[in-house]
């Protein structure tokens, strides 16, 4: 009765789609954003020769590094969700 309804909700395709594929989509978009930011960093420091904004350039480099760390944690979360789906 109530247990069957709860189990049907947990096994429903919509629930699985949102709980498993949302972290994967977020990880992919986070990687795209971090890569685009890293491309701008390469443009400033290697292609143009030097960044003329001083301290702002260092802050931008740190933010790019943190974006990649964010992507790593999001992708780990995504893999854990996929593992939990396979284990359950």
Coordinates of C-alpha atoms in Angstrom, one line a residue:
X1 CA 0.0 0.0 0.0
X2 CA 2.0 3.0 1.2
X3 CA 5.3 1.2 0.8
X4 CA 4.4 0.2 -2.7
X5 CA 3.6 3.9 -3.5
X6 CA 7.0 5.0 -2.1
X7 CA 8.8 2.3 -4.0
X8 CA 7.0 3.2 -7.2
X9 CA 8.1 6.8 -6.7
X10 CA 11.7 5.9 -6.1
X11 CA 11.9 3.6 -9.1
X12 CA 10.0 6.0 -11.4
X13 CA 12.0 7.1 -14.5
X14 CA 11.5 10.8 -13.7
X15 CA 12.9 10.4 -10.2
X16 CA 15.9 8.5 -11.5
X17 CA 16.5 11.0 -14.3
X18 CA 16.6 14.0 -11.8
X19 CA 18.7 12.3 -9.2
X20 CA 21.2 10.6 -11.4
X21 CA 21.6 12.8 -14.5
X22 CA 21.3 16.3 -12.8
X23 CA 24.7 16.0 -11.1
X24 CA 26.2 14.7 -14.4
X25 CA 24.8 17.7 -16.2
X26 CA 26.0 20.1 -13.5
X27 CA 29.5 18.5 -13.7
X28 CA 29.6 18.9 -17.5
X29 CA 28.5 22.5 -17.4
X30 CA 30.9 23.3 -14.5
X31 CA 33.8 21.8 -16.6
X32 CA 32.7 23.9 -19.6
X33 CA 32.7 27.1 -17.5
X34 CA 36.1 26.3 -15.9
X35 CA 37.6 25.5 -19.2
X36 CA 36.3 28.8 -20.7
X37 CA 37.7 30.7 -17.8
X38 CA 41.0 28.9 -18.2
X39 CA 41.0 29.9 -21.9
X40 CA 40.7 33.6 -20.9
X41 CA 43.6 33.1 -18.4
X42 CA 45.8 31.7 -21.2
X43 CA 44.8 34.6 -23.5
X44 CA 45.8 37.1 -20.8
X45 CA 49.1 35.6 -19.7
X46 CA 50.5 33.7 -22.7
X47 CA 49.0 35.2 -25.9
X48 CA 48.9 38.8 -24.8
X49 CA 52.2 38.5 -22.9
X50 CA 51.1 40.1 -19.6
X51 CA 47.9 41.0 -17.7
X52 CA 47.8 44.8 -17.1
X53 CA 45.2 44.7 -14.3
X54 CA 47.6 43.9 -11.4
X55 CA 46.0 42.2 -8.4
X56 CA 42.8 41.5 -10.4
X57 CA 44.8 39.0 -12.5
X58 CA 45.8 37.0 -9.5
X59 CA 42.3 36.9 -8.2
X60 CA 41.1 35.7 -11.6
X61 CA 43.7 32.9 -11.6
X62 CA 42.6 31.8 -8.2
X63 CA 39.0 31.8 -9.3
X64 CA 39.8 29.6 -12.2
X65 CA 41.7 27.2 -9.9
X66 CA 38.7 27.1 -7.6
X67 CA 36.4 26.5 -10.6
X68 CA 38.3 23.4 -11.4
X69 CA 38.2 22.3 -7.8
X70 CA 34.5 22.8 -7.8
X71 CA 34.2 20.7 -11.0
X72 CA 36.2 17.9 -9.3
X73 CA 33.9 17.8 -6.3
X74 CA 30.8 17.9 -8.5
X75 CA 32.1 15.1 -10.7
X76 CA 32.9 13.0 -7.6
X77 CA 29.3 13.6 -6.4
X78 CA 28.0 12.6 -9.8
X79 CA 30.0 9.4 -9.7
X80 CA 28.8 8.6 -6.2
X81 CA 25.2 9.1 -7.3
X82 CA 25.8 6.7 -10.2
X83 CA 27.4 4.2 -7.9
X84 CA 24.5 4.4 -5.5
X85 CA 22.0 3.8 -8.3
X86 CA 24.0 0.7 -9.5
X87 CA 24.3 -0.6 -5.9
X88 CA 20.6 -0.1 -5.1

